[in-house]
Short mmCIF file of C-alpha atoms and ligand atoms in Angstrom, two decimals:
data_model
loop_
_atom_site.label_atom_id
_atom_site.label_comp_id
_atom_site.label_asym_id
_atom_site.label_seq_id
_atom_site.Cartn_x
_atom_site.Cartn_y
_atom_site.Cartn_z
CA UNK A 546 32.07 -22.21 0.61
CA UNK A 547 30.66 -19.13 -1.14
CA UNK A 548 27.16 -18.92 -2.43
CA UNK A 549 24.92 -22.04 -1.92
CA UNK A 550 24.14 -24.10 -5.09
CA UNK A 551 20.52 -23.12 -5.10
CA UNK A 552 21.24 -19.35 -4.60
CA UNK A 553 18.62 -17.25 -6.41
CA UNK A 554 20.40 -14.73 -8.60
CA UNK A 555 18.25 -12.33 -10.51
CA UNK A 556 16.83 -8.86 -10.85
CA UNK A 557 13.84 -6.79 -9.62
CA UNK A 558 11.27 -4.48 -11.08
CA UNK A 559 7.91 -2.98 -9.92
CA UNK A 560 4.79 -2.90 -12.04
CA UNK A 561 4.30 0.85 -11.88
CA UNK A 562 7.84 1.67 -12.85
CA UNK A 563 8.05 -0.58 -15.89
CA UNK A 564 4.70 -1.81 -17.19
CA UNK A 565 2.89 1.26 -18.55
CA UNK A 566 -0.36 0.33 -20.19
CA UNK A 567 -2.00 2.18 -17.39
CA UNK A 568 -5.41 2.03 -19.14
CA UNK A 569 -4.95 -1.26 -21.03
CA UNK A 570 -6.53 -4.63 -20.33
CA UNK A 571 -9.29 -3.23 -18.10
CA UNK A 572 -6.80 -1.78 -15.58
CA UNK A 573 -8.20 0.78 -13.10
CA UNK A 574 -6.36 4.00 -12.15
CA UNK A 575 -4.01 3.81 -9.15
CA UNK A 576 -2.03 6.18 -6.84
CA UNK A 577 1.19 5.36 -8.66
CA UNK A 578 -0.22 6.72 -12.08
CA UNK A 579 -1.01 10.16 -10.77
CA UNK A 580 2.42 11.03 -9.37
CA UNK A 581 4.02 13.59 -11.70
CA UNK A 582 7.69 14.47 -12.31
CA UNK A 583 9.01 17.85 -11.22
CA UNK A 584 9.11 19.99 -8.15
CA UNK A 585 5.63 18.97 -6.89
CA UNK A 586 6.35 15.26 -6.98
CA UNK A 587 7.51 15.23 -3.38
CA UNK A 588 4.43 16.97 -2.06
CA UNK A 589 2.22 14.38 -3.87
CA UNK A 590 4.25 11.43 -2.69
CA UNK A 591 4.08 12.56 0.93
CA UNK A 592 0.32 13.18 0.75
CA UNK A 593 0.60 16.89 1.35
CA UNK A 594 -0.75 17.75 -2.07
CA UNK A 595 -3.80 15.87 -3.25
CA UNK A 596 -3.64 14.82 -6.83
CA UNK A 597 -6.03 12.01 -7.61
CA UNK A 598 -6.31 12.44 -11.33
CA UNK A 599 -4.24 13.67 -14.19
CA UNK A 600 -3.61 17.35 -14.73
CA UNK A 601 -2.56 18.60 -18.19
CA UNK A 602 0.15 20.78 -16.72
CA UNK A 603 2.16 17.72 -15.56
CA UNK A 604 4.04 14.74 -16.97
CA UNK A 605 3.21 11.36 -15.46
CA UNK A 606 6.01 8.82 -16.26
CA UNK A 607 4.26 5.70 -15.05
CA UNK A 608 1.53 5.99 -17.65
CA UNK A 609 3.69 4.32 -20.30
CA UNK A 610 6.94 3.70 -18.31
CA UNK A 611 9.05 1.27 -20.51
CA UNK A 612 5.92 -0.44 -21.81
CA UNK A 613 6.82 -3.85 -20.41
CA UNK A 614 3.10 -4.46 -20.79
CA UNK A 615 3.80 -5.29 -24.39
CA UNK A 616 7.53 -6.08 -24.22
CA UNK A 617 7.54 -8.69 -21.40
CA UNK A 618 8.43 -11.64 -23.61
CA UNK A 619 11.47 -9.91 -25.07
CA UNK A 620 12.51 -8.69 -21.63
CA UNK A 621 12.21 -12.05 -19.95
CA UNK A 622 14.20 -13.60 -22.78
CA UNK A 623 16.98 -11.09 -22.01
CA UNK A 624 16.83 -11.97 -18.31
CA UNK A 625 17.08 -15.61 -19.28
CA UNK A 626 20.13 -14.76 -21.44
CA UNK A 627 21.86 -13.50 -18.30
CA UNK A 628 20.98 -16.78 -16.59
CA UNK A 629 18.53 -15.37 -14.02
CA UNK A 630 17.29 -17.93 -11.56
CA UNK A 631 14.63 -15.62 -10.28
CA UNK A 632 12.79 -12.48 -11.34
CA UNK A 633 11.20 -10.19 -8.79
CA UNK A 634 8.14 -8.40 -10.13
CA UNK A 635 5.05 -6.82 -8.62
CA UNK A 636 1.37 -7.09 -9.32
CA UNK A 637 -0.60 -3.93 -10.30
CA UNK A 638 -3.52 -4.34 -7.89
CA UNK A 639 -5.76 -2.35 -10.23
CA UNK A 640 -5.22 -4.82 -13.09
CA UNK A 641 -6.71 -7.54 -10.91
CA UNK A 642 -9.41 -5.43 -9.19
CA UNK A 643 -9.68 -2.12 -11.17
CA UNK A 644 -11.56 -0.42 -8.33
CA UNK A 645 -10.25 -2.56 -5.48
CA UNK A 646 -13.68 -3.40 -3.99
CA UNK A 647 -15.30 -5.52 -6.67
CA UNK A 648 -16.58 -8.97 -6.03
CA UNK A 649 -15.07 -10.51 -9.23
CA UNK A 650 -11.53 -10.05 -10.52
CA UNK A 651 -10.67 -8.80 -13.99
CA UNK A 652 -9.78 -11.92 -15.98
CA UNK A 653 -7.54 -9.95 -18.41
CA UNK A 654 -5.35 -8.79 -15.57
CA UNK A 655 -5.08 -12.27 -14.11
CA UNK A 656 -4.19 -13.72 -17.45
CA UNK A 657 -1.53 -11.12 -18.00
CA UNK A 658 0.47 -12.12 -14.99
CA UNK A 659 -0.13 -15.79 -15.69
CA UNK A 660 1.42 -15.32 -19.13
CA UNK A 661 4.52 -13.61 -17.38
CA UNK A 662 4.81 -16.46 -14.84
CA UNK A 663 4.62 -19.08 -17.60
CA UNK A 664 7.13 -17.17 -19.66
CA UNK A 665 9.52 -17.20 -16.65
CA UNK A 666 9.08 -20.94 -16.12
CA UNK A 667 9.93 -21.61 -19.73
CA UNK A 668 13.39 -20.47 -18.81
CA UNK A 669 13.46 -22.06 -15.29
CA UNK A 670 13.17 -18.60 -13.70
CA UNK A 671 11.45 -18.68 -10.42
CA UNK A 672 9.05 -15.59 -9.97
CA UNK A 673 9.30 -13.61 -6.77
CA UNK A 674 6.16 -11.64 -6.49
CA UNK A 675 5.57 -8.45 -4.50
CA UNK A 676 1.84 -8.32 -3.91
CA UNK A 677 1.88 -4.55 -3.64
CA UNK A 678 4.81 -2.40 -4.60
CA UNK A 679 3.24 0.99 -3.69
CA UNK A 680 0.00 0.31 -5.66
CA UNK A 681 -3.41 1.35 -4.44
CA UNK A 682 -6.47 1.64 -6.67
CA UNK A 683 -7.57 5.28 -6.79
CA UNK A 684 -11.13 4.28 -6.11
CA UNK A 685 -9.99 2.89 -2.71
CA UNK A 686 -8.41 6.25 -1.88
CA UNK A 687 -11.30 8.35 -2.93
CA UNK A 688 -13.95 6.15 -1.41
CA UNK A 689 -12.18 4.90 1.73
CA UNK A 690 -9.15 7.05 2.31
CA UNK A 691 -6.58 4.33 1.49
CA UNK A 692 -5.00 2.37 4.29
CA UNK A 693 -6.28 4.69 7.01
CA UNK A 694 -9.42 2.69 6.63
CA UNK A 695 -9.71 -0.74 8.31
CA UNK A 696 -11.79 -1.96 5.31
CA UNK A 697 -8.54 -2.11 3.31
CA UNK A 698 -7.62 -5.23 5.19
CA UNK A 699 -10.55 -7.07 3.56
CA UNK A 700 -9.82 -5.70 0.07
CA UNK A 701 -6.22 -6.72 0.31
CA UNK A 702 -7.21 -10.18 1.62
CA UNK A 703 -9.43 -10.69 -1.35
CA UNK A 704 -6.58 -9.70 -3.66
CA UNK A 705 -4.28 -12.13 -1.96
CA UNK A 706 -6.64 -15.03 -1.97
CA UNK A 707 -7.26 -14.46 -5.72
CA UNK A 708 -3.52 -14.52 -6.46
CA UNK A 709 -2.62 -17.44 -4.32
CA UNK A 710 -5.44 -19.51 -5.73
CA UNK A 711 -4.95 -18.59 -9.41
CA UNK A 712 -1.07 -18.89 -9.36
CA UNK A 713 -0.72 -21.97 -7.25
CA UNK A 714 2.10 -24.04 -8.72
CA UNK A 715 3.39 -20.97 -10.65
CA UNK A 716 4.58 -18.74 -7.74
CA UNK A 717 5.93 -19.76 -4.38
CA UNK A 718 7.87 -16.74 -3.13
CA UNK A 719 5.61 -13.84 -2.07
CA UNK A 720 6.29 -10.45 -0.52
CA UNK A 721 3.42 -8.74 1.21
CA UNK A 722 4.22 -4.99 1.07
CA UNK A 723 7.23 -3.36 -0.64
CA UNK A 724 9.31 -1.35 1.84
CA UNK A 725 6.64 -1.32 4.47
CA UNK A 726 8.48 1.33 6.51
CA UNK A 727 8.14 3.78 3.58
CA UNK A 728 4.66 4.58 4.82
CA UNK A 729 6.25 6.97 7.31
CA UNK A 730 8.30 8.82 4.60
CA UNK A 731 6.04 8.56 1.56
CA UNK A 732 2.56 7.95 2.79
CA UNK A 733 0.73 8.59 -0.44
CA UNK A 734 3.05 6.34 -2.43
CA UNK A 735 3.23 3.69 0.32
CA UNK A 736 -0.41 3.61 1.47
CA UNK A 737 -2.59 5.98 -0.57
CA UNK A 738 -2.75 8.53 2.33
CA UNK A 739 -3.46 12.15 1.82
CA UNK A 740 -3.86 14.61 4.66
CA UNK A 741 -6.17 17.49 5.41
CA UNK A 742 -4.74 20.64 6.95
CA UNK A 743 -4.32 20.19 10.72
CA UNK A 744 -4.66 16.41 10.83
CA UNK A 745 -2.46 14.40 13.08
CA UNK A 746 -0.38 12.75 10.40
CA UNK A 747 1.57 10.42 12.73
CA UNK A 748 -1.57 9.04 14.19
CA UNK A 749 -2.95 8.27 10.69
CA UNK A 750 0.26 6.77 9.45
CA UNK A 751 0.67 4.40 12.43
CA UNK A 752 -3.01 3.34 12.23
CA UNK A 753 -2.56 2.72 8.46
CA UNK A 754 0.64 0.78 9.27
CA UNK A 755 -1.27 -1.33 11.77
CA UNK A 756 -3.81 -2.18 9.00
CA UNK A 757 -1.01 -3.18 6.72
CA UNK A 758 0.64 -5.34 9.40
CA UNK A 759 -2.63 -7.20 10.09
CA UNK A 760 -3.23 -7.60 6.33
CA UNK A 761 0.29 -8.88 5.94
CA UNK A 762 -0.29 -11.58 8.73
CA UNK A 763 -3.55 -12.58 7.12
CA UNK A 764 -1.85 -12.88 3.70
CA UNK A 765 0.79 -15.08 5.31
CA UNK A 766 -1.91 -17.21 6.85
CA UNK A 767 -3.80 -17.75 3.65
CA UNK A 768 -0.70 -18.36 1.55
CA UNK A 769 0.28 -21.23 3.84
CA UNK A 770 -3.24 -22.59 3.89
CA UNK A 771 -3.68 -22.54 0.15
CA UNK A 772 -0.25 -24.11 -0.45
CA UNK A 773 2.18 -25.17 2.24
CA UNK A 774 4.97 -24.70 -0.35
CA UNK A 775 4.36 -20.92 -0.31
CA UNK A 776 7.14 -18.81 1.31
CA UNK A 777 6.15 -15.36 2.46
CA UNK A 778 8.52 -12.56 3.29
CA UNK A 779 8.29 -9.09 4.62
CA UNK A 780 10.18 -6.28 2.87
CA UNK A 781 12.08 -3.47 4.53
CA UNK A 782 13.92 -0.38 3.12
CA UNK A 783 16.91 -1.33 5.23
CA UNK A 784 20.30 0.19 5.96
CA UNK A 785 21.71 0.44 9.49
CA UNK A 786 22.36 3.83 11.10
CA UNK A 787 25.86 4.71 12.06
CA UNK A 788 26.21 7.08 14.98
CA UNK A 789 27.79 10.32 13.73
CA UNK A 790 30.43 10.10 16.50
CA UNK A 791 31.11 8.06 19.71
CA UNK A 792 29.20 10.66 21.70
CA UNK A 793 26.71 8.29 23.53
CA UNK A 794 23.96 10.77 22.46
CA UNK A 795 24.70 10.07 18.82
CA UNK A 796 24.80 6.29 19.51
CA UNK A 797 21.44 6.58 21.24
CA UNK A 798 20.10 8.57 18.26
CA UNK A 799 21.25 5.85 15.84
CA UNK A 800 19.52 3.20 17.90
CA UNK A 801 16.29 5.18 17.98
CA UNK A 802 16.51 5.58 14.08
CA UNK A 803 17.10 1.92 13.59
CA UNK A 804 14.06 1.04 15.73
CA UNK A 805 11.96 3.39 13.62
CA UNK A 806 12.48 0.90 10.80
CA UNK A 807 12.84 -2.35 12.79
CA UNK A 808 9.37 -1.72 14.30
CA UNK A 809 7.59 -3.05 11.20
CA UNK A 810 9.80 -6.18 10.92
CA UNK A 811 9.68 -6.81 14.61
CA UNK A 812 5.92 -7.10 14.27
CA UNK A 813 6.01 -9.20 11.00
CA UNK A 814 8.80 -11.50 12.10
CA UNK A 815 8.47 -11.72 15.89
CA UNK A 816 4.71 -11.38 15.99
CA UNK A 817 4.35 -8.68 18.60
CA UNK A 818 4.45 -4.95 18.96
CA UNK A 819 7.84 -4.42 20.64
CA UNK A 820 7.78 -2.63 24.09
CA UNK A 821 9.85 0.30 22.78
CA UNK A 822 7.23 0.88 20.04
CA UNK A 823 4.37 0.84 22.53
CA UNK A 824 6.19 3.45 24.69
CA UNK A 825 7.11 5.55 21.71
CA UNK A 826 3.54 5.63 20.41
CA UNK A 827 2.15 6.44 23.94
CA UNK A 828 4.63 9.21 24.37
CA UNK A 829 3.52 10.75 21.03
CA UNK A 830 -0.09 10.48 22.10
CA UNK A 831 -0.80 8.03 19.26
CA UNK A 832 -3.56 5.60 20.03
CA UNK A 833 -3.92 2.66 17.62
CA UNK A 834 -7.28 1.02 17.37
CA UNK A 835 -6.62 -2.65 17.40
CA UNK A 836 -8.61 -5.71 18.37
CA UNK A 837 -7.65 -8.79 20.28
CA UNK A 838 -7.95 -10.82 17.00
CA UNK A 839 -5.56 -8.40 15.29
CA UNK A 840 -2.91 -9.17 17.84
CA UNK A 841 -3.56 -12.90 17.70
CA UNK A 842 -3.28 -13.10 13.96
CA UNK A 843 -0.07 -11.11 14.03
CA UNK A 844 1.28 -13.40 16.65
CA UNK A 845 0.27 -16.64 14.81
CA UNK A 846 1.34 -15.81 11.29
CA UNK A 847 4.85 -14.50 11.09
CA UNK A 848 6.93 -14.31 7.93
CA UNK A 849 9.14 -17.09 6.59
CA UNK A 850 12.05 -14.84 5.49
CA UNK A 851 13.18 -11.32 5.69
CA UNK A 852 13.64 -9.39 2.45
CA UNK A 853 15.04 -5.95 2.12
CA UNK A 854 16.47 -3.23 -0.08
CA UNK A 855 19.83 -1.78 0.45
CA UNK A 856 21.32 1.13 -1.40
CA UNK A 857 23.29 3.22 1.07
CA UNK A 858 24.04 3.32 4.78
CA UNK A 859 22.71 6.10 6.97
CA UNK A 860 24.06 8.34 9.75
CA UNK A 861 22.32 9.60 12.80
CA UNK A 862 23.31 12.51 15.02
CA UNK A 863 21.97 14.13 18.17
CA UNK A 864 21.24 17.85 18.39
CA UNK A 865 24.61 18.14 20.17
CA UNK A 866 26.52 17.15 17.12
CA UNK A 867 25.03 20.15 15.32
CA UNK A 868 25.20 18.62 11.82
CA UNK A 869 22.97 19.47 8.80
CA UNK A 870 20.54 16.89 7.56
CA UNK A 871 19.85 17.06 3.87
CA UNK A 872 16.37 16.28 2.62
CA UNK A 873 17.47 15.32 -0.91
CA UNK A 874 16.29 11.70 -0.48
CA UNK A 875 13.10 10.58 1.08
CA UNK A 876 15.19 9.63 4.14
CA UNK A 877 16.93 12.65 5.61
CA UNK A 878 20.60 11.97 5.34
CA UNK A 879 23.80 13.23 6.89
CA UNK A 880 27.06 13.18 4.96
CA UNK A 881 29.48 10.45 5.95
CA UNK A 882 32.95 11.76 5.45
CA UNK A 883 34.32 8.28 4.84
CA UNK A 884 32.08 7.50 1.87
CA UNK A 885 31.78 8.49 -1.81
CA UNK A 886 28.34 9.33 -3.17
CA UNK A 887 26.45 8.49 -6.32
CA UNK A 888 25.30 11.26 -8.75
CA UNK A 889 22.11 11.40 -6.69
CA UNK A 890 23.97 11.82 -3.37
CA UNK A 891 23.41 8.25 -2.14
CA UNK A 892 26.41 7.12 -0.20
CA UNK A 893 28.25 4.09 -1.54
CA UNK A 894 29.00 1.62 1.31
CA UNK A 895 29.36 -2.11 0.50
CA UNK A 896 30.61 -2.91 4.07
CA UNK A 897 27.30 -1.27 5.18
CA UNK A 898 25.51 -4.05 3.41
CA UNK A 899 27.39 -6.72 5.43
CA UNK A 900 26.69 -4.74 8.56
CA UNK A 901 23.03 -4.50 7.74
CA UNK A 902 22.78 -8.20 6.91
CA UNK A 903 24.41 -9.12 10.22
CA UNK A 904 22.12 -6.72 12.13
CA UNK A 905 19.01 -8.29 10.52
CA UNK A 906 20.19 -11.82 10.91
CA UNK A 907 21.27 -11.34 14.54
CA UNK A 908 17.87 -9.84 15.29
CA UNK A 909 15.54 -12.24 13.49
CA UNK A 910 17.52 -15.40 12.64
CA UNK A 911 15.43 -16.11 9.65
CA UNK A 912 16.85 -16.40 6.12
CA UNK A 913 17.43 -13.05 4.42
CA UNK A 914 16.70 -12.19 0.74
CA UNK A 915 18.30 -9.01 -0.79
CA UNK A 916 15.57 -7.91 -3.22
CA UNK A 917 16.94 -4.52 -4.20
CA UNK A 918 20.38 -3.12 -4.51
CA UNK A 919 22.19 -1.13 -7.18
CA UNK A 920 23.49 2.12 -8.58
CA UNK A 921 21.32 4.79 -10.19
CA UNK A 922 23.54 6.58 -12.66
CA UNK A 923 23.44 8.51 -15.90
CA UNK A 924 24.40 6.16 -18.84
CA UNK A 925 25.56 7.49 -22.09
CA UNK A 926 25.81 4.97 -24.96
CA UNK A 927 29.00 5.30 -27.00
CA UNK A 928 29.21 5.69 -30.77
CA UNK A 929 28.34 1.99 -31.15
CA UNK A 930 25.36 2.33 -28.95
CA UNK A 931 27.03 0.38 -26.06
CA UNK A 932 26.98 1.54 -22.44
CA UNK A 933 30.27 0.86 -20.74
CA UNK A 934 29.04 1.04 -17.14
CA UNK A 935 32.11 0.10 -15.27
CA UNK A 936 30.98 2.31 -12.37
CA UNK A 937 27.87 0.10 -12.00
CA UNK A 938 29.92 -3.03 -12.23
CA UNK A 939 32.27 -1.66 -9.60
CA UNK A 940 29.34 -0.93 -7.25
CA UNK A 941 27.65 -4.33 -7.72
CA UNK A 942 30.94 -6.25 -7.49
CA UNK A 943 31.72 -4.68 -4.11
CA UNK A 944 28.24 -5.40 -2.76
CA UNK A 945 28.33 -8.98 -3.96
CA UNK A 946 31.70 -9.36 -2.31
CA UNK A 947 30.25 -8.00 0.94
CA UNK A 948 27.39 -10.51 0.68
CA UNK A 949 29.75 -13.28 0.18
CA UNK A 950 31.69 -12.23 3.27
CA UNK A 951 28.51 -12.19 5.28
CA UNK A 952 27.80 -15.75 4.15
CA UNK A 953 31.35 -17.10 4.44
CA UNK A 954 32.72 -15.24 7.45
CA UNK A 955 29.63 -14.50 9.44
CA UNK A 956 27.27 -17.39 8.75
CA UNK A 957 24.42 -15.29 7.52
CA UNK A 958 21.82 -17.33 5.57
CA UNK A 959 20.91 -15.59 2.30
CA UNK A 960 18.37 -17.07 -0.14
CA UNK A 961 19.08 -14.78 -3.09
CA UNK A 962 19.92 -11.44 -4.63
CA UNK A 963 17.76 -9.51 -7.08
CA UNK A 964 19.47 -6.24 -8.03
CA UNK A 965 17.18 -3.33 -8.60
CA UNK A 966 15.93 -2.24 -11.97
CA UNK A 967 17.65 -5.01 -13.94
CA UNK A 968 16.19 -3.26 -16.97
CA UNK A 969 16.18 0.55 -16.94
CA UNK A 970 12.85 1.90 -15.56
CA UNK A 971 11.25 4.97 -14.03
CA UNK A 972 12.82 6.13 -10.74
CA UNK A 973 10.37 6.00 -7.75
CA UNK A 974 11.98 8.90 -6.03
CA UNK A 975 12.29 11.43 -8.84
CA UNK A 976 10.24 9.99 -11.68
CA UNK A 977 13.24 10.29 -13.95
CA UNK A 978 14.35 7.80 -16.62
CA UNK A 979 17.85 9.32 -16.51
CA UNK A 980 18.47 7.52 -13.19
CA UNK A 981 19.22 4.14 -14.51
CA UNK A 982 19.99 0.88 -12.73
CA UNK A 983 19.78 -1.69 -15.54
CA UNK A 984 21.94 -4.28 -17.24
CA UNK A 985 19.53 -3.63 -20.08
CA UNK A 986 19.40 -0.11 -21.60
CA UNK A 987 16.00 1.28 -22.61
CA UNK A 988 15.81 4.09 -25.16
CA UNK A 989 13.53 6.47 -23.38
CA UNK A 990 14.16 9.95 -21.80
CA UNK A 991 12.74 11.95 -18.94
CA UNK A 992 10.10 13.46 -21.16
CA UNK A 993 8.95 10.15 -22.49
CA UNK A 994 10.76 10.35 -25.88
CA UNK A 995 12.57 7.40 -27.42
CA UNK A 996 12.13 4.17 -29.36
CA UNK A 997 11.90 1.90 -26.23
CA UNK A 998 14.42 -0.24 -27.90
CA UNK A 999 16.32 -2.50 -25.51
CA UNK A 1000 20.13 -2.93 -25.54
CA UNK A 1001 22.74 -4.86 -23.55
CA UNK A 1002 25.11 -2.87 -21.36
CA UNK A 1003 28.60 -4.02 -20.43
CA UNK A 1004 27.20 -5.00 -17.06
CA UNK A 1005 24.83 -7.39 -18.84
CA UNK A 1006 27.74 -9.61 -19.86
CA UNK A 1007 29.42 -9.15 -16.49
CA UNK A 1008 26.32 -10.20 -14.53
CA UNK A 1009 25.88 -13.19 -16.87
CA UNK A 1010 29.42 -14.28 -15.77
CA UNK A 1011 28.70 -13.68 -12.11
CA UNK A 1012 25.65 -15.91 -12.28
CA UNK A 1013 27.30 -18.61 -14.41
CA UNK A 1014 30.14 -18.82 -11.83
CA UNK A 1015 27.72 -18.67 -8.89
CA UNK A 1016 29.31 -15.50 -7.65
CA UNK A 1017 32.92 -16.62 -7.96
CA UNK A 1018 34.00 -14.57 -11.09
CA UNK A 1019 33.52 -10.92 -10.14
CA UNK A 1020 36.25 -9.37 -12.24
CA UNK A 1021 35.86 -8.09 -15.79
CA UNK A 1022 39.03 -9.80 -17.09
CA UNK A 1023 37.25 -12.53 -18.94
CA UNK A 1024 34.54 -10.40 -20.61
P1 LIG B 2598 14.85 5.45 -6.87
C1 LIG B 2598 13.33 6.21 -2.43
C2 LIG B 2598 12.09 6.65 -2.91
C3 LIG B 2598 11.13 5.74 -3.21
C4 LIG B 2598 11.35 4.35 -3.04
O1 LIG B 2598 14.87 4.33 -5.78
C5 LIG B 2598 12.60 3.94 -2.56
C6 LIG B 2598 13.59 4.84 -2.29
C7 LIG B 2598 14.89 4.43 -1.84
O2 LIG B 2598 14.92 3.70 -0.67
O3 LIG B 2598 12.77 2.62 -2.45
C8 LIG B 2598 13.08 1.67 -3.47
O4 LIG B 2598 14.04 4.85 -7.96
C9 LIG B 2598 11.89 1.20 -4.12
C10 LIG B 2598 11.91 1.15 -5.58
C11 LIG B 2598 12.91 2.32 -6.10
C12 LIG B 2598 14.23 2.03 -5.56
O5 LIG B 2598 14.18 2.10 -4.10
O6 LIG B 2598 14.33 6.66 -6.31
O7 LIG B 2598 11.36 -0.04 -3.72
O8 LIG B 2598 10.65 1.26 -6.09
O9 LIG B 2598 12.87 2.47 -7.50
C13 LIG B 2598 15.32 3.10 -5.98
O10 LIG B 2598 16.27 5.60 -7.36
#
């Protein structure tokens, strides 16, 4: 009982939040580079404010991030010291194709990731690769309008074919699009979309989503053709909605909200646009241009496993319940009176993880993979430079316990767990460094000051023990 012997423990990062080196090694500019910190960040992320280049008035944290571009060997050695079995990372598209529409890939970029994968294998760490974690080359946005354009399918296909061919034997776990449902909430970040005044944003977002869904199916097809060992997953920003009350109207609202997210995975895992989505789109007057071949390819090439992020559960209420939604996060949230919140207002709910796992497993009956989970918190090193992050350990322990219950008590099949930001990195939502998730502390602040020196937090030693005991020793007693 408990976690299976081959359970993949590890941690997760994304290129744009940790690599830096934005103009190194022939890399082209990408949407993720030109998203500033500060009050305008949200407008840029949502595509309401067009910012396709740097502006001297702003600070862009992804430019240098934590400079994993030059520190990767040191960082992977630290992951190995914790006993990682897997490391989830993403490819910066514009390192491989700086403009996105070239014929020939950039060798320096390809070599960079090859070095990373080889370094991982040195320590028996299996790479888990997100093909795009919010990346889109700026040229593809300026020239083609990002994912609103059908041509993106071809550019993405080329990227995938290049990666699957080059890294055959080095990588077998692939995720096509990070948090694919984020396109609805953060369209510039998720799909390189910006909007002109008066445009029908929903029409554009769903059309872009269709292109991503087709591209994801094509990627799955090619991955399997190139190497039958390849395992391809979709990736959802998950968390089930609770009805605010037992008022059937609240229950109905929660079901609708869940479907807003499930839609993507229903297509990627079941291979068809679900009836409720067709009705919803028709009701909104959205008409998606899609070909017969699109639908065939979606049907024929569904994913092998379902990966997801989970940070906090969500609450849905009908108009009748008359509760205030807060827009603090990219997902509008309603306060759940039964839960505590993090310093950033994310509600802490380990049982919610078990509920979400059960919901997903009941629905798809494919293996699950938790590829993000964790607590963003302010860490203050003590006089010896150590971060005693008992709050983070408490959060992770409770969530790992919930995972274990889902496996042991409910029979859910779970391939692995990669907690988010295993090394401190730039926050996607806010651009801050101060919102830290890591087992490894990085000396850098919100304004980009600091030595970039890496340090082990208390949770580093704790997670090492968790992995060594295959999830059995979750207390701090033996540290
Ligand atoms: P942060 C919010 C905003 C953007 C991406 O979020 C998000 C979320 C939360 O669902 O999703 C993932 O950094 C994302 C990561 C991100 C992580 O959540 O705002 O895949 O890139 O860093 C945590 O605290």
